[in-house]
């Protein structure tokens, strides 16, 4: 926060120096992202502890999950300058063609958190992540590293909030001590448990189990990551209803790289007018608008045009928004801060229907 305040003041004083402007805005951007991570972690733990986090069970292609992770961490290794560490993903052969029923986003969040820690506390050697069959009813996932390890007496303790094995060591690595409690909460939510084996100086293996449930219908193994380029060939008009200037500009930037026509409204009444006057295929509806709330606007739009697809942009900190959005007639929802690839996949799904 100090860096954000300090460097934004410096920005104003150096507006003629392009190099400094670039350098400062990069620092501000990085620190904002760190702050967003902390806020998200605090919100996650609050939601888990108040029992307000729910899982959306859906068909999940394990091979794709691990492929995504491999790509994600390849880029990440470059960023943190740890390309010398060998990172492998290992999936039991029979599971490669298996689709299980779980919450894919939360499963990825668990694995990303554990692999992130593995990279954080490993300076040499190898990291691997994968899954295999456990007993008849369970799958076992693991993340193994050759890092600094964790003494046996701390194995339970590290799953408690705000705890770190060694404050001095952890301070140099960064972090809040909320990652593992969140992971434990998420694993519990998905019906599994988490444990670890670790030897100080040799490394750690974090394990978690998940119930082995398969969807009733067979589901095709389709790729699940998209980028704005995937919307190049999809035609349609999208109305972005968003009162916050920066959020609106962000959506303009992401969607202007697609083949879609864009319209913008910052008030509920303008959104209604735009939806009446134009042939709109899809609305990205902010829920909190200055005049009429997004649920009401959705209900009204659907009374005169049932075919318009509406995606609600729900606030991260407001559990229950999703249910309310679907009740109001929205076809889908996406929570803020908006992940552009997820947004693209949702738009693509709805406009192709
Ligand atoms: P943090 O944000 O501090 O990393 P976590 O809850 O993710 O918080 O982890 C808590 C503590 O557990 C860490 O500070 C570190 O001391 C220890 N820890 C977690 N993962 C590992 C690992 N792979 N190797 C060694 N120590 C770890």
mmCIF file of C-alpha atoms and ligand atoms in Angstrom:
data_model
loop_
_atom_site.group_PDB
_atom_site.id
_atom_site.type_symbol
_atom_site.label_atom_id
_atom_site.label_comp_id
_atom_site.label_asym_id
_atom_site.label_seq_id
_atom_site.Cartn_x
_atom_site.Cartn_y
_atom_site.Cartn_z
ATOM 1 C CA UNK A 1 0.000 0.000 0.000
ATOM 2 C CA UNK A 2 2.897 2.325 0.868
ATOM 3 C CA UNK A 3 4.431 1.741 -2.548
ATOM 4 C CA UNK A 4 1.110 2.474 -4.272
ATOM 5 C CA UNK A 5 0.614 5.733 -2.391
ATOM 6 C CA UNK A 6 4.266 6.774 -2.763
ATOM 7 C CA UNK A 7 4.706 5.970 -6.439
ATOM 8 C CA UNK A 8 1.360 7.398 -7.492
ATOM 9 C CA UNK A 9 2.443 10.694 -5.935
ATOM 10 C CA UNK A 10 5.733 10.445 -7.831
ATOM 11 C CA UNK A 11 3.853 9.778 -11.074
ATOM 12 C CA UNK A 12 2.209 13.195 -10.863
ATOM 13 C CA UNK A 13 5.552 14.881 -10.271
ATOM 14 C CA UNK A 14 7.325 13.120 -13.164
ATOM 15 C CA UNK A 15 4.761 13.306 -15.896
ATOM 16 C CA UNK A 16 7.330 14.515 -18.450
ATOM 17 C CA UNK A 17 9.710 11.616 -17.949
ATOM 18 C CA UNK A 18 8.378 8.685 -19.996
ATOM 19 C CA UNK A 19 10.888 6.167 -18.641
ATOM 20 C CA UNK A 20 10.058 6.963 -15.021
ATOM 21 C CA UNK A 21 6.339 6.920 -15.768
ATOM 22 C CA UNK A 22 6.644 3.418 -17.194
ATOM 23 C CA UNK A 23 8.764 2.216 -14.301
ATOM 24 C CA UNK A 24 6.474 3.686 -11.641
ATOM 25 C CA UNK A 25 3.276 2.477 -13.227
ATOM 26 C CA UNK A 26 4.735 -1.023 -13.416
ATOM 27 C CA UNK A 27 5.532 -0.913 -9.695
ATOM 28 C CA UNK A 28 2.044 0.385 -8.901
ATOM 29 C CA UNK A 29 0.466 -2.297 -11.050
ATOM 30 C CA UNK A 30 2.505 -5.048 -9.383
ATOM 31 C CA UNK A 31 1.701 -3.784 -5.890
ATOM 32 C CA UNK A 32 -2.001 -3.432 -6.740
ATOM 33 C CA UNK A 33 -1.997 -7.054 -7.829
ATOM 34 C CA UNK A 34 -0.313 -8.074 -4.560
ATOM 35 C CA UNK A 35 -2.914 -6.120 -2.637
ATOM 36 C CA UNK A 36 -5.716 -7.688 -4.641
ATOM 37 C CA UNK A 37 -4.275 -11.129 -3.813
ATOM 38 C CA UNK A 38 -4.304 -10.316 -0.102
ATOM 39 C CA UNK A 39 -7.848 -8.954 -0.241
ATOM 40 C CA UNK A 40 -8.971 -12.031 -2.144
ATOM 41 C CA UNK A 41 -7.321 -14.309 0.409
ATOM 42 C CA UNK A 42 -9.016 -12.529 3.302
ATOM 43 C CA UNK A 43 -12.363 -12.702 1.519
ATOM 44 C CA UNK A 44 -11.826 -16.369 0.697
ATOM 45 C CA UNK A 45 -11.082 -17.298 4.281
ATOM 46 C CA UNK A 46 -14.017 -15.224 5.544
ATOM 47 C CA UNK A 47 -16.350 -16.936 3.092
ATOM 48 C CA UNK A 48 -15.033 -20.404 3.951
ATOM 49 C CA UNK A 49 -15.330 -19.818 7.681
ATOM 50 C CA UNK A 50 -18.822 -18.389 7.490
ATOM 51 C CA UNK A 51 -19.915 -21.365 5.396
ATOM 52 C CA UNK A 52 -20.911 -19.098 2.519
ATOM 53 C CA UNK A 53 -18.641 -20.559 -0.116
ATOM 54 C CA UNK A 54 -20.353 -23.107 -2.289
ATOM 55 C CA UNK A 55 -18.929 -25.557 -4.788
ATOM 56 C CA UNK A 56 -20.251 -25.789 -8.349
ATOM 57 C CA UNK A 57 -19.801 -29.423 -9.280
ATOM 58 C CA UNK A 58 -19.316 -29.888 -13.016
ATOM 59 C CA UNK A 59 -17.488 -32.250 -15.366
ATOM 60 C CA UNK A 60 -13.765 -31.643 -15.003
ATOM 61 C CA UNK A 61 -11.142 -32.921 -17.402
ATOM 62 C CA UNK A 62 -8.089 -33.721 -15.273
ATOM 63 C CA UNK A 63 -5.673 -33.916 -18.198
ATOM 64 C CA UNK A 64 -6.615 -30.372 -19.221
ATOM 65 C CA UNK A 65 -6.333 -29.084 -15.673
ATOM 66 C CA UNK A 66 -2.733 -30.305 -15.471
ATOM 67 C CA UNK A 67 -1.924 -29.074 -18.990
ATOM 68 C CA UNK A 68 -3.159 -25.607 -18.004
ATOM 69 C CA UNK A 69 -1.052 -25.720 -14.854
ATOM 70 C CA UNK A 70 2.020 -26.733 -16.840
ATOM 71 C CA UNK A 71 1.575 -23.745 -19.194
ATOM 72 C CA UNK A 72 0.810 -21.373 -16.367
ATOM 73 C CA UNK A 73 3.880 -22.339 -14.334
ATOM 74 C CA UNK A 74 6.196 -22.364 -17.368
ATOM 75 C CA UNK A 75 5.542 -18.634 -17.707
ATOM 76 C CA UNK A 76 5.647 -18.171 -13.938
ATOM 77 C CA UNK A 77 9.075 -19.850 -13.646
ATOM 78 C CA UNK A 78 10.490 -17.308 -16.078
ATOM 79 C CA UNK A 79 8.924 -14.480 -14.129
ATOM 80 C CA UNK A 80 10.391 -15.595 -10.797
ATOM 81 C CA UNK A 81 13.702 -16.611 -12.370
ATOM 82 C CA UNK A 82 13.466 -20.278 -11.340
ATOM 83 C CA UNK A 83 13.706 -21.934 -14.755
ATOM 84 C CA UNK A 84 16.451 -24.224 -13.434
ATOM 85 C CA UNK A 85 13.866 -26.104 -11.349
ATOM 86 C CA UNK A 86 12.426 -29.087 -13.178
ATOM 87 C CA UNK A 87 8.608 -28.931 -13.040
ATOM 88 C CA UNK A 88 6.634 -32.016 -14.076
ATOM 89 C CA UNK A 89 2.997 -33.028 -14.022
ATOM 90 C CA UNK A 90 2.227 -36.716 -13.534
ATOM 91 C CA UNK A 91 -1.245 -38.176 -14.102
ATOM 92 C CA UNK A 92 -1.985 -41.863 -13.738
ATOM 93 C CA UNK A 93 -2.530 -43.244 -17.259
ATOM 94 C CA UNK A 94 -6.155 -44.323 -16.724
ATOM 95 C CA UNK A 95 -7.053 -40.885 -15.381
ATOM 96 C CA UNK A 96 -5.877 -39.071 -18.501
ATOM 97 C CA UNK A 97 -9.106 -39.800 -20.316
ATOM 98 C CA UNK A 98 -11.307 -39.404 -17.269
ATOM 99 C CA UNK A 99 -13.771 -36.636 -16.563
ATOM 100 C CA UNK A 100 -14.658 -36.315 -12.890
ATOM 101 C CA UNK A 101 -17.344 -34.348 -11.147
ATOM 102 C CA UNK A 102 -15.840 -31.534 -9.104
ATOM 103 C CA UNK A 103 -15.455 -27.759 -8.993
ATOM 104 C CA UNK A 104 -12.726 -27.170 -11.589
ATOM 105 C CA UNK A 105 -11.990 -23.574 -10.575
ATOM 106 C CA UNK A 106 -11.539 -24.524 -6.933
ATOM 107 C CA UNK A 107 -9.452 -27.587 -7.798
ATOM 108 C CA UNK A 108 -7.147 -25.325 -9.828
ATOM 109 C CA UNK A 109 -7.041 -22.790 -7.001
ATOM 110 C CA UNK A 110 -5.916 -25.542 -4.581
ATOM 111 C CA UNK A 111 -3.226 -26.848 -6.928
ATOM 112 C CA UNK A 112 -1.966 -23.368 -7.872
ATOM 113 C CA UNK A 113 -1.644 -22.462 -4.197
ATOM 114 C CA UNK A 114 0.315 -25.622 -3.362
ATOM 115 C CA UNK A 115 2.560 -25.389 -6.438
ATOM 116 C CA UNK A 116 3.152 -21.705 -5.734
ATOM 117 C CA UNK A 117 4.338 -22.588 -2.230
ATOM 118 C CA UNK A 118 6.523 -25.345 -3.652
ATOM 119 C CA UNK A 119 8.243 -22.805 -5.942
ATOM 120 C CA UNK A 120 8.454 -20.278 -3.141
ATOM 121 C CA UNK A 121 10.262 -22.620 -0.747
ATOM 122 C CA UNK A 122 12.427 -24.514 -3.278
ATOM 123 C CA UNK A 123 15.641 -23.126 -4.700
ATOM 124 C CA UNK A 124 17.114 -26.237 -6.353
ATOM 125 C CA UNK A 125 15.867 -29.571 -7.664
ATOM 126 C CA UNK A 126 12.426 -30.651 -8.752
ATOM 127 C CA UNK A 127 8.757 -29.993 -8.287
ATOM 128 C CA UNK A 128 6.031 -32.324 -9.448
ATOM 129 C CA UNK A 129 2.265 -32.264 -9.265
ATOM 130 C CA UNK A 130 -0.183 -34.942 -10.244
ATOM 131 C CA UNK A 131 -2.958 -37.349 -9.369
ATOM 132 C CA UNK A 132 -3.604 -41.062 -9.080
ATOM 133 C CA UNK A 133 -6.288 -43.407 -7.817
ATOM 134 C CA UNK A 134 -6.378 -43.732 -4.017
ATOM 135 C CA UNK A 135 -8.856 -46.322 -2.772
ATOM 136 C CA UNK A 136 -11.986 -47.301 -4.706
ATOM 137 C CA UNK A 137 -13.756 -44.034 -3.854
ATOM 138 C CA UNK A 138 -10.960 -41.479 -3.837
ATOM 139 C CA UNK A 139 -8.417 -39.791 -6.032
ATOM 140 C CA UNK A 140 -5.171 -38.605 -4.471
ATOM 141 C CA UNK A 141 -3.533 -35.403 -5.732
ATOM 142 C CA UNK A 142 0.006 -34.460 -4.738
ATOM 143 C CA UNK A 143 2.494 -31.595 -4.985
ATOM 144 C CA UNK A 144 6.064 -32.601 -4.238
ATOM 145 C CA UNK A 145 9.143 -30.420 -3.886
ATOM 146 C CA UNK A 146 12.819 -30.626 -2.927
ATOM 147 C CA UNK A 147 12.690 -27.415 -0.907
ATOM 148 C CA UNK A 148 13.424 -26.347 2.657
ATOM 149 C CA UNK A 149 10.900 -28.765 4.221
ATOM 150 C CA UNK A 150 8.750 -28.372 7.342
ATOM 151 C CA UNK A 151 9.535 -29.810 10.818
ATOM 152 C CA UNK A 152 7.087 -32.542 11.957
ATOM 153 C CA UNK A 153 5.812 -30.525 14.946
ATOM 154 C CA UNK A 154 4.572 -27.789 12.554
ATOM 155 C CA UNK A 155 2.594 -30.053 10.216
ATOM 156 C CA UNK A 156 -0.811 -29.337 11.808
ATOM 157 C CA UNK A 157 0.021 -25.786 12.790
ATOM 158 C CA UNK A 158 0.630 -24.532 9.217
ATOM 159 C CA UNK A 159 -3.025 -25.130 8.313
ATOM 160 C CA UNK A 160 -4.083 -22.548 10.888
ATOM 161 C CA UNK A 161 -4.723 -18.931 9.888
ATOM 162 C CA UNK A 162 -1.816 -16.478 9.677
ATOM 163 C CA UNK A 163 0.804 -19.070 10.655
ATOM 164 C CA UNK A 164 4.221 -19.458 9.143
ATOM 165 C CA UNK A 165 6.921 -21.948 10.185
ATOM 166 C CA UNK A 166 9.615 -19.367 10.658
ATOM 167 C CA UNK A 167 8.652 -15.727 10.572
ATOM 168 C CA UNK A 168 12.111 -14.542 9.489
ATOM 169 C CA UNK A 169 12.350 -17.073 6.634
ATOM 170 C CA UNK A 170 8.771 -16.478 5.532
ATOM 171 C CA UNK A 171 9.242 -12.737 5.578
ATOM 172 C CA UNK A 172 11.953 -13.009 2.960
ATOM 173 C CA UNK A 173 9.653 -15.217 0.829
ATOM 174 C CA UNK A 174 6.571 -13.047 1.330
ATOM 175 C CA UNK A 175 3.037 -14.292 2.028
ATOM 176 C CA UNK A 176 0.332 -13.905 4.632
ATOM 177 C CA UNK A 177 -0.047 -17.373 6.115
ATOM 178 C CA UNK A 178 -3.552 -17.678 4.671
ATOM 179 C CA UNK A 179 -2.785 -19.875 1.656
ATOM 180 C CA UNK A 180 -2.873 -23.265 3.386
ATOM 181 C CA UNK A 181 -5.952 -22.579 5.549
ATOM 182 C CA UNK A 182 -7.770 -21.603 2.324
ATOM 183 C CA UNK A 183 -6.518 -24.738 0.591
ATOM 184 C CA UNK A 184 -7.690 -26.874 3.524
ATOM 185 C CA UNK A 185 -11.110 -25.172 3.468
ATOM 186 C CA UNK A 186 -11.461 -25.670 -0.290
ATOM 187 C CA UNK A 187 -10.438 -29.322 -0.118
ATOM 188 C CA UNK A 188 -13.044 -29.832 2.625
ATOM 189 C CA UNK A 189 -15.672 -28.098 0.506
ATOM 190 C CA UNK A 190 -14.962 -30.511 -2.342
ATOM 191 C CA UNK A 191 -15.327 -33.483 0.011
ATOM 192 C CA UNK A 192 -11.680 -34.368 0.572
ATOM 193 C CA UNK A 193 -8.932 -34.064 3.187
ATOM 194 C CA UNK A 194 -5.354 -32.781 3.125
ATOM 195 C CA UNK A 195 -2.126 -33.988 4.755
ATOM 196 C CA UNK A 196 1.616 -33.778 4.229
ATOM 197 C CA UNK A 197 4.942 -35.550 4.559
ATOM 198 C CA UNK A 198 8.041 -33.452 4.917
ATOM 199 C CA UNK A 199 11.663 -33.643 6.030
ATOM 200 C CA UNK A 200 13.471 -30.382 6.800
ATOM 201 C CA UNK A 201 16.249 -29.794 4.292
ATOM 202 C CA UNK A 202 14.939 -32.506 1.925
ATOM 203 C CA UNK A 203 11.505 -31.366 0.794
ATOM 204 C CA UNK A 204 7.759 -31.748 1.213
ATOM 205 C CA UNK A 205 4.843 -33.578 -0.335
ATOM 206 C CA UNK A 206 1.358 -32.150 0.142
ATOM 207 C CA UNK A 207 -1.419 -34.661 -0.567
ATOM 208 C CA UNK A 208 -5.154 -34.190 -0.818
ATOM 209 C CA UNK A 209 -7.935 -36.576 -1.637
ATOM 210 C CA UNK A 210 -11.103 -35.885 -3.615
ATOM 211 C CA UNK A 211 -14.082 -38.191 -4.045
ATOM 212 C CA UNK A 212 -13.933 -40.118 -7.322
ATOM 213 C CA UNK A 213 -17.274 -39.175 -8.852
ATOM 214 C CA UNK A 214 -17.971 -39.335 -12.562
ATOM 215 C CA UNK A 215 -20.699 -37.404 -14.405
ATOM 216 C CA UNK A 216 -23.777 -39.340 -15.467
ATOM 217 C CA UNK A 217 -23.497 -38.375 -19.135
ATOM 218 C CA UNK A 218 -20.227 -38.717 -21.028
ATOM 219 C CA UNK A 219 -18.845 -35.303 -21.749
ATOM 220 C CA UNK A 220 -16.637 -34.476 -24.727
ATOM 221 C CA UNK A 221 -13.072 -33.513 -23.830
ATOM 222 C CA UNK A 222 -13.100 -29.930 -25.091
ATOM 223 C CA UNK A 223 -10.395 -27.361 -24.404
ATOM 224 C CA UNK A 224 -11.387 -25.030 -21.619
ATOM 225 C CA UNK A 225 -9.035 -22.109 -21.958
ATOM 226 C CA UNK A 226 -9.846 -19.264 -24.290
ATOM 227 C CA UNK A 227 -8.409 -15.909 -25.243
ATOM 228 C CA UNK A 228 -10.143 -12.910 -26.878
ATOM 229 C CA UNK A 229 -8.940 -14.280 -30.259
ATOM 230 C CA UNK A 230 -11.455 -17.103 -29.858
ATOM 231 C CA UNK A 231 -14.237 -14.570 -30.358
ATOM 232 C CA UNK A 232 -12.883 -13.351 -33.724
ATOM 233 C CA UNK A 233 -15.380 -15.366 -35.723
ATOM 234 C CA UNK A 234 -18.368 -14.840 -33.491
ATOM 235 C CA UNK A 235 -20.627 -12.020 -34.537
ATOM 236 C CA UNK A 236 -22.966 -10.180 -32.233
ATOM 237 C CA UNK A 237 -23.617 -6.974 -30.319
ATOM 238 C CA UNK A 238 -22.683 -6.803 -26.671
ATOM 239 C CA UNK A 239 -24.020 -4.148 -24.306
ATOM 240 C CA UNK A 240 -21.629 -3.492 -21.425
ATOM 241 C CA UNK A 241 -23.532 -2.084 -18.444
ATOM 242 C CA UNK A 242 -20.970 -0.799 -15.970
ATOM 243 C CA UNK A 243 -20.854 2.438 -13.993
ATOM 244 C CA UNK A 244 -17.224 2.232 -12.913
ATOM 245 C CA UNK A 245 -15.090 3.964 -15.537
ATOM 246 C CA UNK A 246 -12.024 1.750 -15.081
ATOM 247 C CA UNK A 247 -13.963 -1.527 -15.130
ATOM 248 C CA UNK A 248 -15.745 -0.339 -18.223
ATOM 249 C CA UNK A 249 -12.472 0.617 -19.956
ATOM 250 C CA UNK A 250 -11.021 -2.770 -19.045
ATOM 251 C CA UNK A 251 -13.937 -4.561 -20.705
ATOM 252 C CA UNK A 252 -13.634 -2.264 -23.740
ATOM 253 C CA UNK A 253 -9.948 -3.180 -24.034
ATOM 254 C CA UNK A 254 -10.550 -6.938 -23.728
ATOM 255 C CA UNK A 255 -13.571 -7.084 -26.029
ATOM 256 C CA UNK A 256 -12.302 -4.662 -28.664
ATOM 257 C CA UNK A 257 -9.879 -7.407 -29.715
ATOM 258 C CA UNK A 258 -12.829 -9.592 -30.760
ATOM 259 C CA UNK A 259 -15.232 -9.476 -33.688
ATOM 260 C CA UNK A 260 -18.069 -8.216 -31.457
ATOM 261 C CA UNK A 261 -19.872 -4.850 -31.728
ATOM 262 C CA UNK A 262 -19.826 -3.020 -28.418
ATOM 263 C CA UNK A 263 -22.284 -0.618 -26.751
ATOM 264 C CA UNK A 264 -21.867 0.907 -23.308
ATOM 265 C CA UNK A 265 -24.232 2.144 -20.596
ATOM 266 C CA UNK A 266 -23.448 3.319 -17.070
ATOM 267 C CA UNK A 267 -27.001 3.651 -15.720
ATOM 268 C CA UNK A 268 -29.806 1.120 -15.503
ATOM 269 C CA UNK A 269 -32.195 3.402 -17.383
ATOM 270 C CA UNK A 270 -29.678 3.870 -20.235
ATOM 271 C CA UNK A 271 -29.222 0.108 -20.405
ATOM 272 C CA UNK A 272 -32.992 -0.372 -20.763
ATOM 273 C CA UNK A 273 -33.168 2.244 -23.480
ATOM 274 C CA UNK A 274 -30.210 0.734 -25.358
ATOM 275 C CA UNK A 275 -31.752 -2.743 -25.137
ATOM 276 C CA UNK A 276 -35.049 -1.407 -26.577
ATOM 277 C CA UNK A 277 -33.494 0.594 -29.417
ATOM 278 C CA UNK A 278 -30.794 -1.814 -30.628
ATOM 279 C CA UNK A 279 -30.563 -5.428 -31.624
ATOM 280 C CA UNK A 280 -28.460 -6.687 -28.756
ATOM 281 C CA UNK A 281 -27.345 -10.284 -28.405
ATOM 282 C CA UNK A 282 -25.687 -10.225 -25.021
ATOM 283 C CA UNK A 283 -25.532 -7.938 -21.972
ATOM 284 C CA UNK A 284 -22.717 -7.840 -19.437
ATOM 285 C CA UNK A 285 -24.695 -6.552 -16.483
ATOM 286 C CA UNK A 286 -23.129 -4.930 -13.463
ATOM 287 C CA UNK A 287 -25.358 -5.580 -10.473
ATOM 288 C CA UNK A 288 -24.668 -2.425 -8.508
ATOM 289 C CA UNK A 289 -25.712 0.528 -10.643
ATOM 290 C CA UNK A 290 -26.295 4.106 -9.477
ATOM 291 C CA UNK A 291 -30.022 4.182 -10.287
ATOM 292 C CA UNK A 292 -31.819 0.836 -10.811
ATOM 293 C CA UNK A 293 -30.086 -2.344 -9.635
ATOM 294 C CA UNK A 294 -28.905 -4.831 -12.234
ATOM 295 C CA UNK A 295 -31.389 -7.526 -11.166
ATOM 296 C CA UNK A 296 -34.334 -5.214 -11.888
ATOM 297 C CA UNK A 297 -32.849 -4.149 -15.221
ATOM 298 C CA UNK A 298 -32.387 -7.824 -16.120
ATOM 299 C CA UNK A 299 -35.996 -8.700 -15.232
ATOM 300 C CA UNK A 300 -37.286 -5.814 -17.305
ATOM 301 C CA UNK A 301 -35.123 -6.563 -20.348
ATOM 302 C CA UNK A 302 -36.250 -10.179 -20.273
ATOM 303 C CA UNK A 303 -39.924 -9.084 -20.331
ATOM 304 C CA UNK A 304 -39.534 -7.467 -23.757
ATOM 305 C CA UNK A 305 -36.758 -9.678 -25.157
ATOM 306 C CA UNK A 306 -36.357 -13.195 -23.799
ATOM 307 C CA UNK A 307 -33.625 -14.008 -26.333
ATOM 308 C CA UNK A 308 -31.042 -11.557 -25.065
ATOM 309 C CA UNK A 309 -28.378 -13.423 -23.121
ATOM 310 C CA UNK A 310 -27.369 -11.728 -19.889
ATOM 311 C CA UNK A 311 -24.204 -12.348 -17.876
ATOM 312 C CA UNK A 312 -24.234 -10.721 -14.427
ATOM 313 C CA UNK A 313 -20.991 -9.271 -13.120
ATOM 314 C CA UNK A 314 -21.219 -10.142 -9.454
ATOM 315 C CA UNK A 315 -19.163 -8.642 -6.658
ATOM 316 C CA UNK A 316 -16.552 -10.963 -5.227
ATOM 317 C CA UNK A 317 -17.422 -10.160 -1.619
ATOM 318 C CA UNK A 318 -21.127 -10.765 -1.933
ATOM 319 C CA UNK A 319 -21.986 -14.450 -1.764
ATOM 320 C CA UNK A 320 -25.547 -15.003 -2.885
ATOM 321 C CA UNK A 321 -25.281 -12.538 -5.764
ATOM 322 C CA UNK A 322 -24.924 -15.477 -8.133
ATOM 323 C CA UNK A 323 -28.173 -17.098 -6.991
ATOM 324 C CA UNK A 324 -29.998 -13.751 -7.116
ATOM 325 C CA UNK A 325 -28.653 -13.137 -10.628
ATOM 326 C CA UNK A 326 -29.926 -16.486 -11.902
ATOM 327 C CA UNK A 327 -33.287 -15.911 -10.169
ATOM 328 C CA UNK A 328 -33.568 -12.533 -11.914
ATOM 329 C CA UNK A 329 -33.208 -14.278 -15.275
ATOM 330 C CA UNK A 330 -29.488 -13.921 -16.004
ATOM 331 C CA UNK A 331 -28.154 -16.753 -18.126
ATOM 332 C CA UNK A 332 -24.806 -16.844 -16.340
ATOM 333 C CA UNK A 333 -22.633 -14.813 -13.983
ATOM 334 C CA UNK A 334 -18.978 -13.938 -13.578
ATOM 335 C CA UNK A 335 -17.412 -12.555 -10.441
ATOM 336 C CA UNK A 336 -15.191 -9.497 -10.290
ATOM 337 C CA UNK A 337 -12.284 -9.004 -10.742
ATOM 338 C CA UNK A 338 -13.081 -10.395 -14.164
ATOM 339 C CA UNK A 339 -10.860 -13.104 -15.594
ATOM 340 C CA UNK A 340 -10.772 -12.293 -19.310
ATOM 341 C CA UNK A 341 -10.398 -15.896 -20.476
ATOM 342 C CA UNK A 342 -13.339 -17.033 -18.387
ATOM 343 C CA UNK A 343 -15.386 -14.138 -19.723
ATOM 344 C CA UNK A 344 -14.511 -15.099 -23.308
ATOM 345 C CA UNK A 345 -15.522 -18.723 -22.738
ATOM 346 C CA UNK A 346 -18.867 -17.643 -21.225
ATOM 347 C CA UNK A 347 -19.628 -15.222 -24.074
ATOM 348 C CA UNK A 348 -18.692 -17.870 -26.625
ATOM 349 C CA UNK A 349 -20.926 -20.472 -24.969
ATOM 350 C CA UNK A 350 -23.941 -18.164 -24.848
ATOM 351 C CA UNK A 351 -23.608 -16.652 -28.324
ATOM 352 C CA UNK A 352 -23.184 -20.063 -29.928
ATOM 353 C CA UNK A 353 -26.331 -21.460 -28.300
HETATM 354 P P1 LIG B 1 2.234 -18.131 3.066
HETATM 355 O O1 LIG B 1 1.399 -17.111 2.363
HETATM 356 O O2 LIG B 1 3.014 -17.581 4.193
HETATM 357 O O3 LIG B 1 3.040 -18.975 2.136
HETATM 358 P P2 LIG B 1 0.722 -20.545 3.595
HETATM 359 O O4 LIG B 1 -0.468 -20.752 4.461
HETATM 360 O O5 LIG B 1 0.618 -20.915 2.171
HETATM 361 O O6 LIG B 1 1.148 -19.041 3.774
HETATM 362 O O7 LIG B 1 1.915 -21.356 4.225
HETATM 363 C C1 LIG B 1 2.169 -21.265 5.628
HETATM 364 C C2 LIG B 1 3.595 -21.609 5.918
HETATM 365 O O8 LIG B 1 3.818 -23.012 5.669
HETATM 366 C C3 LIG B 1 4.616 -20.886 5.040
HETATM 367 O O9 LIG B 1 4.888 -19.593 5.495
HETATM 368 C C4 LIG B 1 5.821 -21.811 5.170
HETATM 369 O O10 LIG B 1 6.462 -21.593 6.414
HETATM 370 C C5 LIG B 1 5.155 -23.208 5.227
HETATM 371 N N1 LIG B 1 5.105 -23.875 3.902
HETATM 372 C C6 LIG B 1 4.037 -23.986 3.084
HETATM 373 N N2 LIG B 1 4.335 -24.694 1.975
HETATM 374 C C7 LIG B 1 5.639 -25.049 2.091
HETATM 375 C C8 LIG B 1 6.542 -25.808 1.272
HETATM 376 N N3 LIG B 1 6.174 -26.338 0.110
HETATM 377 N N4 LIG B 1 7.819 -25.964 1.731
HETATM 378 C C9 LIG B 1 8.207 -25.429 2.912
HETATM 379 N N5 LIG B 1 7.398 -24.712 3.729
HETATM 380 C C10 LIG B 1 6.124 -24.511 3.338
#
